[in-house]
Coordinates of C-alpha atoms in Angstrom, one line a residue:
M1 CA -23.4 0.3 3.6
L2 CA -20.2 -1.6 3.1
T3 CA -21.4 -2.9 -0.3
T4 CA -22.3 0.7 -1.3
L5 CA -18.9 1.8 -0.3
V6 CA -17.2 -0.9 -2.3
F7 CA -19.2 -0.6 -5.6
F8 CA -19.9 3.1 -5.6
P9 CA -16.6 4.0 -7.4
S10 CA -17.3 1.6 -10.2
A11 CA -20.9 2.7 -10.6
A12 CA -19.8 6.3 -10.7
A13 CA -17.2 5.5 -13.3
L14 CA -20.1 4.7 -15.7
L15 CA -21.1 8.4 -15.2
L16 CA -17.7 9.5 -16.5
M17 CA -18.4 7.6 -19.8
L18 CA -21.4 9.8 -20.3
A19 CA -19.5 13.1 -19.7
P20 CA -18.9 15.2 -22.9
R21 CA -15.5 14.4 -24.5
D22 CA -15.0 18.0 -25.6
N23 CA -15.2 19.4 -22.1
P24 CA -12.0 18.2 -20.2
R25 CA -12.6 20.8 -17.4
L26 CA -16.0 19.3 -16.6
L27 CA -14.5 15.8 -16.6
Y28 CA -11.8 16.9 -14.2
K29 CA -14.3 18.5 -11.8
L30 CA -16.6 15.5 -12.0
N31 CA -13.7 13.2 -11.3
I32 CA -12.8 15.0 -8.1
A33 CA -16.5 15.1 -6.9
I34 CA -16.9 11.3 -7.4
A35 CA -13.6 10.6 -5.7
C36 CA -14.6 12.6 -2.6
V37 CA -17.8 10.6 -2.0
P38 CA -16.2 7.3 -0.8
L39 CA -13.7 9.3 1.3
V40 CA -16.6 11.1 3.1
M41 CA -18.3 7.7 3.6
V42 CA -15.2 6.3 5.3
L43 CA -14.6 9.3 7.4
L44 CA -18.1 9.1 8.8
L45 CA -17.2 5.7 10.3
W46 CA -14.4 7.1 12.4
P47 CA -16.4 8.7 15.3
P48 CA -18.0 5.5 16.5
F49 CA -14.7 3.6 16.2
L50 CA -12.8 6.4 18.1
S51 CA -15.5 6.4 20.9
N52 CA -15.3 2.5 21.1
S53 CA -19.0 2.3 20.6
V54 CA -18.4 0.2 17.6
L55 CA -15.5 -2.3 17.3
S56 CA -16.5 -3.9 13.9
L57 CA -19.3 -4.0 11.3
L58 CA -20.1 -7.1 9.4
E59 CA -22.2 -7.6 6.3
S60 CA -22.7 -11.2 5.3
R61 CA -24.9 -13.4 3.2
A62 CA -24.7 -16.8 1.5
W63 CA -22.9 -16.6 -1.8
I64 CA -21.7 -20.0 -3.1
P65 CA -22.9 -22.5 -0.4
T66 CA -21.7 -25.6 -2.3
I67 CA -18.1 -24.6 -1.6
G68 CA -18.7 -22.8 1.6
A69 CA -18.0 -19.3 0.3
S70 CA -20.0 -16.4 1.6
Y71 CA -20.3 -12.7 0.6
A72 CA -18.8 -11.4 3.9
L73 CA -17.5 -7.8 4.3
R74 CA -16.2 -6.7 7.6
I75 CA -14.7 -3.5 8.8
D76 CA -12.7 -3.2 12.0
G77 CA -9.8 -1.2 13.5
I78 CA -7.2 -3.0 11.3
N79 CA -8.6 -2.2 7.9
L80 CA -10.4 1.1 8.6
P81 CA -7.2 3.1 8.3
F82 CA -6.3 1.5 5.0
L83 CA -9.8 2.1 3.6
T84 CA -9.3 5.7 4.6
M85 CA -5.8 5.7 2.9
I86 CA -7.2 4.3 -0.3
T87 CA -10.1 6.7 -0.6
F88 CA -7.9 9.6 0.4
L89 CA -5.2 8.8 -2.2
V90 CA -7.8 8.3 -5.0
A91 CA -9.2 11.7 -4.1
I92 CA -5.6 13.1 -4.2
A93 CA -4.9 11.4 -7.5
S94 CA -8.1 12.9 -9.0
M95 CA -6.7 16.4 -8.3
L96 CA -3.6 15.8 -10.5
P97 CA -4.3 17.2 -14.0
P98 CA -3.4 15.0 -17.0
I99 CA 0.3 15.2 -17.9
G100 CA 1.3 15.1 -21.6
D101 CA -0.8 12.6 -23.6
E102 CA -2.5 11.0 -20.6
N103 CA -6.1 10.1 -21.3
L104 CA -8.0 11.5 -18.2
R105 CA -11.2 9.6 -19.0
K106 CA -9.5 6.2 -19.3
Q107 CA -7.3 6.9 -16.3
S108 CA -10.2 8.0 -14.1
I109 CA -12.3 5.0 -15.0
L110 CA -9.5 2.5 -14.3
L111 CA -8.6 4.2 -11.0
F112 CA -12.3 4.0 -9.8
F113 CA -12.5 0.4 -10.7
W114 CA -9.2 -0.2 -8.9
E115 CA -10.6 1.6 -5.9
T116 CA -13.5 -0.8 -5.9
V117 CA -11.5 -4.0 -5.9
L118 CA -9.0 -2.6 -3.3
L119 CA -11.7 -1.7 -1.0
G120 CA -13.3 -5.1 -1.6
A121 CA -10.1 -6.9 -0.8
F122 CA -9.5 -5.0 2.5
L123 CA -13.1 -5.6 3.5
S124 CA -13.3 -9.2 2.5
H125 CA -14.0 -11.5 5.5
D126 CA -14.1 -14.7 3.4
Y127 CA -11.0 -16.3 1.9
V128 CA -12.6 -17.0 -1.5
L129 CA -13.9 -13.5 -1.8
F130 CA -10.5 -12.1 -0.8
V131 CA -8.7 -14.1 -3.5
M132 CA -11.2 -12.9 -6.2
F133 CA -10.7 -9.2 -5.2
W134 CA -6.9 -9.8 -5.0
A135 CA -6.9 -11.1 -8.5
A136 CA -9.1 -8.3 -9.8
S137 CA -6.8 -5.6 -8.2
T138 CA -4.0 -6.6 -10.5
I139 CA -5.9 -5.8 -13.7
P140 CA -6.0 -1.9 -13.8
I141 CA -2.2 -1.6 -13.5
Y142 CA -1.6 -3.4 -16.8
Y143 CA -3.9 -1.1 -18.6
L144 CA -2.6 2.0 -16.9
M145 CA 1.0 1.3 -18.0
E146 CA 2.5 3.6 -20.5
A147 CA 4.3 2.3 -23.6
P148 CA 8.1 1.9 -23.2
S149 CA 10.2 4.9 -24.4
E150 CA 13.0 2.7 -25.6
P151 CA 12.7 -0.7 -27.5
R152 CA 15.6 -2.2 -25.4
E153 CA 13.8 -1.6 -22.1
L154 CA 13.1 -4.7 -20.0
P155 CA 9.6 -6.1 -20.7
T156 CA 7.9 -4.4 -17.8
A157 CA 4.4 -5.6 -18.7
K158 CA 5.4 -9.2 -19.0
T159 CA 7.3 -9.0 -15.8
Y160 CA 4.4 -7.6 -13.9
V161 CA 1.9 -10.0 -15.4
F162 CA 4.1 -13.0 -14.6
S163 CA 4.6 -11.8 -11.0
S164 CA 0.8 -11.1 -10.6
L165 CA -0.1 -14.6 -12.0
L166 CA 2.3 -16.3 -9.6
S167 CA 0.8 -14.3 -6.7
I168 CA -2.7 -15.2 -7.6
A169 CA -1.7 -18.9 -8.1
A170 CA 0.0 -19.0 -4.7
L171 CA -3.1 -17.7 -2.9
A172 CA -5.3 -20.1 -4.9
I173 CA -3.0 -23.0 -3.9
G174 CA -3.4 -22.1 -0.3
L175 CA -7.2 -22.0 -0.8
L176 CA -7.1 -25.5 -2.4
I177 CA -5.1 -26.9 0.4
L178 CA -7.6 -25.6 2.9
S179 CA -10.6 -26.8 1.0
A180 CA -9.0 -30.3 0.6
S181 CA -8.1 -30.5 4.3
L182 CA -11.1 -29.2 6.1
K183 CA -14.1 -31.4 6.7
A184 CA -16.5 -28.5 6.5
P185 CA -16.2 -26.0 3.6
I186 CA -16.1 -22.8 5.5
F187 CA -13.9 -19.8 4.6
A188 CA -15.1 -16.9 6.8
V189 CA -12.1 -15.7 8.8
D190 CA -13.6 -16.2 12.3
E191 CA -15.0 -19.6 11.7
L192 CA -12.0 -20.6 9.7
S193 CA -9.5 -19.8 12.5
N194 CA -11.6 -21.9 14.9
I195 CA -11.8 -24.9 12.6
V196 CA -8.1 -24.7 11.6
T197 CA -6.9 -24.7 15.2
T198 CA -8.8 -27.9 16.0
S199 CA -9.0 -29.8 12.6
L200 CA -5.8 -28.9 10.6
D201 CA -2.5 -30.6 11.5
P202 CA 0.6 -28.4 11.7
A203 CA 2.1 -29.8 8.5
T204 CA -0.9 -28.8 6.5
Q205 CA -0.9 -25.4 8.1
W206 CA 2.8 -25.0 7.2
W207 CA 2.1 -25.6 3.5
T208 CA -0.9 -23.3 3.5
F209 CA 1.1 -20.6 5.3
L210 CA 3.9 -21.0 2.7
A211 CA 1.5 -20.5 -0.2
I212 CA -0.1 -17.4 1.3
F213 CA 3.4 -16.0 2.2
V214 CA 4.6 -16.5 -1.3
G215 CA 1.5 -14.8 -2.7
C216 CA 1.9 -11.8 -0.3
S217 CA 5.6 -11.6 -0.9
L218 CA 5.2 -11.1 -4.6
R219 CA 2.7 -8.3 -3.9
L220 CA 4.8 -6.4 -1.2
P221 CA 7.3 -7.2 -2.9
V222 CA 10.0 -9.1 -1.1
F223 CA 13.6 -9.5 -2.4
P224 CA 14.4 -11.3 -4.8
V225 CA 10.9 -11.2 -6.4
H226 CA 10.8 -7.4 -6.3
I227 CA 11.8 -6.6 -9.9
W228 CA 8.3 -5.8 -11.1
L229 CA 8.0 -2.7 -8.7
P230 CA 11.0 -0.6 -9.8
L231 CA 10.1 -1.4 -13.4
T232 CA 6.4 -0.7 -13.2
L233 CA 6.4 2.6 -11.2
P234 CA 8.2 4.7 -13.9
R235 CA 5.7 3.4 -16.5
L236 CA 2.6 4.4 -14.5
P237 CA 0.9 7.8 -14.3
V238 CA 1.8 9.6 -11.1
A239 CA -1.8 9.3 -9.9
A240 CA -1.7 5.5 -10.4
G241 CA 1.6 5.3 -8.7
M242 CA 0.2 6.9 -5.6
V243 CA -2.6 4.3 -5.3
L244 CA -0.1 1.5 -6.0
V245 CA 2.2 2.4 -3.0
G246 CA -0.6 3.4 -0.7
G247 CA -3.2 0.7 -1.4
F248 CA -2.1 -2.1 -3.6
I249 CA 1.2 -2.9 -1.8
P250 CA -0.1 -2.6 1.8
L251 CA -2.7 -5.2 0.9
G252 CA 0.2 -7.7 1.0
I253 CA 0.9 -7.0 4.7
Y254 CA -2.9 -7.0 5.5
G255 CA -3.5 -10.3 3.7
L256 CA -0.6 -11.9 5.5
L257 CA -1.9 -10.7 8.8
R258 CA -5.6 -11.4 8.3
F259 CA -5.5 -14.7 6.4
A260 CA -2.3 -16.4 7.5
L261 CA -1.0 -15.1 10.9
A262 CA -4.5 -14.8 12.4
V263 CA -5.7 -18.2 11.1
L264 CA -2.7 -20.6 10.9
S265 CA -1.5 -20.4 14.4
D266 CA 0.6 -23.6 14.4
A267 CA 2.6 -22.4 11.5
I268 CA 3.6 -19.1 13.1
A269 CA 6.6 -20.5 15.0
A270 CA 8.1 -22.0 11.9
F271 CA 7.9 -18.8 9.9
T272 CA 8.9 -16.2 12.5
L273 CA 12.5 -16.2 11.5
V274 CA 11.6 -16.3 7.8
L275 CA 9.5 -13.1 8.2
A276 CA 12.2 -11.4 10.2
I277 CA 15.0 -12.2 7.7
A278 CA 12.8 -11.2 4.8
G279 CA 12.2 -7.9 6.5
V280 CA 16.0 -7.3 7.1
V281 CA 16.9 -8.1 3.5
N282 CA 14.1 -5.9 2.1
L283 CA 15.2 -3.0 4.4
I284 CA 18.9 -3.2 3.5
F285 CA 18.4 -3.9 -0.2
G286 CA 15.8 -1.2 -0.7
S287 CA 18.1 1.4 1.0
L288 CA 21.2 0.3 -1.0
A289 CA 19.3 0.2 -4.3
S290 CA 17.8 3.6 -3.7
L291 CA 21.2 5.0 -3.0
G292 CA 22.4 4.0 -6.5
T293 CA 19.3 5.1 -8.4
E294 CA 18.8 8.5 -10.0
N295 CA 15.4 7.9 -11.6
R296 CA 12.9 9.4 -9.2
R297 CA 10.1 7.0 -9.7
R298 CA 12.3 3.9 -9.7
K299 CA 13.9 5.2 -6.5
A300 CA 10.4 5.4 -5.0
G301 CA 10.1 1.7 -5.7
Y302 CA 13.2 0.8 -3.8
Q303 CA 12.2 3.2 -0.9
T304 CA 8.9 1.4 -0.7
M305 CA 10.8 -1.9 -0.2
A306 CA 12.6 -0.3 2.8
Y307 CA 9.2 0.6 4.4
T308 CA 7.9 -2.9 3.8
G309 CA 11.1 -4.3 5.3
I310 CA 10.4 -2.5 8.6
A311 CA 6.8 -3.7 8.5
L312 CA 7.8 -7.3 8.0
L313 CA 10.4 -7.2 10.8
A314 CA 8.0 -5.6 13.2
T315 CA 5.2 -8.1 12.3
A316 CA 7.6 -11.0 13.1
T317 CA 7.6 -9.9 16.7
F318 CA 3.9 -10.9 17.1
T319 CA 3.5 -8.2 19.7
L320 CA 0.9 -5.4 20.1
G321 CA 3.6 -2.8 19.6
G322 CA 5.2 -4.6 16.7
I323 CA 2.1 -5.2 14.7
S324 CA 0.8 -1.7 15.5
G325 CA 4.1 -0.3 14.3
A326 CA 4.0 -2.4 11.1
L327 CA 0.5 -1.1 10.2
Y328 CA 1.4 2.5 11.0
T329 CA 4.5 2.2 8.9
M330 CA 2.4 1.0 5.9
I331 CA 0.1 4.0 6.4
A332 CA 3.2 6.3 6.5
L333 CA 4.4 4.6 3.4
G334 CA 1.3 5.7 1.4
L335 CA 1.6 9.3 2.6
A336 CA 5.4 9.7 2.2
M337 CA 5.7 8.0 -1.2
A338 CA 2.6 9.7 -2.6
Y339 CA 4.1 13.1 -1.7
S340 CA 7.4 12.1 -3.2
L341 CA 5.7 11.1 -6.4
A342 CA 3.6 14.3 -6.4
L343 CA 6.8 16.4 -6.5
T344 CA 7.6 15.0 -10.0
V345 CA 4.4 16.9 -11.1
L346 CA 4.9 20.0 -9.0
T347 CA 8.2 21.1 -10.5
C348 CA 9.1 19.6 -13.8
P349 CA 8.5 16.5 -15.9
Q350 CA 12.0 15.3 -15.2
D351 CA 12.4 12.3 -12.9
S352 CA 15.7 13.8 -11.6
P353 CA 15.4 15.7 -8.3
R354 CA 17.8 18.4 -9.4
G355 CA 14.9 20.6 -10.5
W356 CA 12.9 20.4 -7.3
P357 CA 12.5 23.5 -5.1
L358 CA 14.7 23.1 -2.1
L359 CA 12.0 23.4 0.5
L360 CA 9.8 20.7 -1.1
Y361 CA 12.7 18.4 -1.5
G362 CA 13.8 19.0 2.1
L363 CA 10.3 18.0 3.4
D364 CA 10.5 14.9 1.3
A365 CA 13.9 14.0 2.8
A366 CA 12.6 14.6 6.3
Q367 CA 9.8 12.1 5.7
Q368 CA 12.0 9.5 4.3
L369 CA 14.4 9.9 7.2
R370 CA 11.5 9.4 9.6
L371 CA 12.2 12.7 11.4
P372 CA 9.9 13.7 14.3
G373 CA 6.7 15.4 13.2
F374 CA 5.9 13.0 10.4
A375 CA 3.9 9.8 10.3
G376 CA 7.0 7.7 9.5
F377 CA 8.6 8.7 12.8
I378 CA 5.7 7.3 14.7
G379 CA 5.7 4.1 12.8
L380 CA 9.4 3.6 13.3
L381 CA 9.2 4.6 17.0
T382 CA 6.3 2.2 17.7
A383 CA 8.0 -0.7 15.8
F384 CA 11.6 -0.3 16.9
S385 CA 11.2 -1.2 20.6
P386 CA 9.5 -4.6 19.9
I387 CA 12.1 -5.3 17.2
F388 CA 15.0 -4.6 19.5
R389 CA 13.5 -6.8 22.2
S390 CA 12.8 -9.7 19.9
F391 CA 15.6 -9.4 17.4
P392 CA 18.4 -7.3 19.0
K393 CA 21.0 -8.1 16.3
M394 CA 18.6 -7.6 13.4
S395 CA 17.5 -4.2 14.8
I396 CA 20.9 -2.9 13.7
S397 CA 19.6 -3.2 10.1
V398 CA 17.1 -0.4 10.9
I399 CA 19.8 2.0 11.9
A400 CA 22.0 1.0 9.0
A401 CA 19.1 1.6 6.6
L402 CA 18.6 5.1 8.0
I403 CA 22.3 5.9 7.6
L404 CA 22.1 4.8 3.9
I405 CA 19.0 7.0 3.4
A406 CA 20.7 9.9 5.1
I407 CA 23.8 9.5 2.8
D408 CA 21.5 9.3 -0.3
Y409 CA 19.5 12.4 0.6
G410 CA 22.6 14.2 1.8
R411 CA 24.3 13.6 -1.6
L412 CA 21.3 14.8 -3.5
L413 CA 20.8 17.8 -1.3
S414 CA 24.5 18.9 -1.7
E415 CA 24.1 18.5 -5.5
M416 CA 21.0 20.7 -5.4
L417 CA 22.7 23.4 -3.3
S418 CA 25.8 23.4 -5.6
T419 CA 23.8 23.5 -8.8
G420 CA 23.2 27.0 -10.0
P421 CA 19.8 28.1 -11.4
D422 CA 21.2 28.2 -14.9
D423 CA 22.2 24.5 -14.7
N424 CA 18.8 23.2 -13.7
I425 CA 16.6 21.5 -16.2
G426 CA 13.0 22.6 -15.9
A427 CA 11.9 24.8 -13.1
P428 CA 14.3 27.1 -11.2
R429 CA 15.5 25.7 -7.9
T430 CA 13.6 28.3 -5.8
S431 CA 10.6 28.9 -8.0
L432 CA 7.2 27.3 -7.9
S433 CA 6.2 28.7 -11.3
P434 CA 5.4 25.3 -12.9
L435 CA 2.9 24.4 -10.1
T436 CA -0.6 23.7 -11.1
A437 CA -3.4 24.4 -8.6
G438 CA -4.5 20.8 -8.4
A439 CA -1.0 19.3 -8.0
G440 CA -0.1 21.9 -5.4
T441 CA -3.3 21.2 -3.4
A442 CA -2.6 17.4 -3.6
A443 CA 0.9 17.8 -2.3
S444 CA -0.2 20.1 0.5
L445 CA -2.9 17.7 1.7
L446 CA -0.5 14.8 1.7
L447 CA 2.0 16.8 3.7
F448 CA -0.8 17.9 6.1
A449 CA -1.9 14.3 6.6
S450 CA 1.6 13.1 7.4
V451 CA 2.2 15.9 9.9
L452 CA -1.3 15.3 11.5
L453 CA -0.5 11.6 12.1
G454 CA 3.0 12.6 13.2
F455 CA 1.6 14.8 16.0
R456 CA -1.7 12.8 16.7
P457 CA -0.8 9.1 16.4
D458 CA -3.6 8.3 18.9
L459 CA -6.1 8.9 16.1
V460 CA -5.0 5.7 14.4
L461 CA -3.5 3.7 17.3
Q462 CA -6.7 4.1 19.3
I463 CA -8.5 2.2 16.5
I464 CA -5.8 -0.3 15.5
E465 CA -4.7 -1.6 19.0
P466 CA -8.1 -2.9 20.2
A467 CA -8.5 -4.9 16.9
I468 CA -4.9 -6.3 17.3
R469 CA -5.6 -7.3 20.9
Q470 CA -8.4 -9.5 19.6
I471 CA -6.1 -11.6 17.4
L472 CA -3.0 -11.6 19.6
P473 CA -4.1 -14.8 21.4
L474 CA -4.1 -16.5 18.1
L475 CA -0.6 -15.2 17.3
N476 CA 0.8 -16.4 20.6

């Protein structure tokens, strides 16, 4: 079943190639139908996990025995919410109609291929397989990028490619260090953690952890290797931007937890402070940079860094509450930023928030401020207590970041209130006339999901926490 889940989107993408080119409405409906199938498959897995009748599912077979690599896919409470997020966001993205000169056929095929490799990466239970899916997940972004509007713009594509290659190289170096140091070539996570604990000296674990940390830092991204994100988001279609912030970036936190923290136990003590400092820097820098940015999509890139900063700081506590809060924060990131990006479609093609209807903009501000009733509030509430106990001085950075976010949205909200309808570019401030049915449905579903997880966090925590308890002995 797991293999079917992974490769169905790519197989279905071939069907889109056969769809009539002169019937965009059929292509649009077919796109939505295909995107809903993996989502339904993942949702069917929730009841047995919620009832605790199933804690994990493993699908494994020999793949490259000469190097010890296996085709191992495993689903548990840690990756199930992210699989749901990816399939949900792809379904949401399929509801967005093409904007301007966007090629719906090309975009849909690339998104379905991207869904395949992201699902494969989150399900990978073998380090070699994970690195291959990780590398493949960088390809669709390059082909989804739009051409620069001005010749003097920074070389976004080159920046992204360079960052991606460094990330892949770092993970590959970690793989080479492990393969050169272990007596038995085994890369399945469970067996790998047992062998590393008994056979790998702390110094080798340190260098392996450093390589994996660098690779994941480039993906998250962590300051100062963040430049690709605010450059890339404005160049991507809104649909691709949603999958980027909700699936591509959370893979960095997941990879760090699954293949570094849960395997290289002797290196954890040396990198605890590094993780915490990286989180604080990301949190403060992302909030400050967002405060000084008017471009809506570029602002979303910096806001994403603030979310990942909280997740890194919470992960550094190595506690049940901290890691649960970190994962919940990354789930809230996908919902909140996808909704924020959807608003650029709902009102007008401008990236400036001045043309947004006040109600929709207010809901976006409430999510970014992590107010009660939204998923972000639960993530922050779950993470803050462990952060305060482990890093009391660093916890001040969370409060400082929220103050900066409040200043940013307060300024933009006051500008919106003081701007008359005649001064707005695009849609009137209180009118939803530019809404399309698909984009409106997508934004409504994103908002509903965030509110649902804001009032029913047990739906996710009940699945995440038992899986985290299984790896906590390795972290401590």
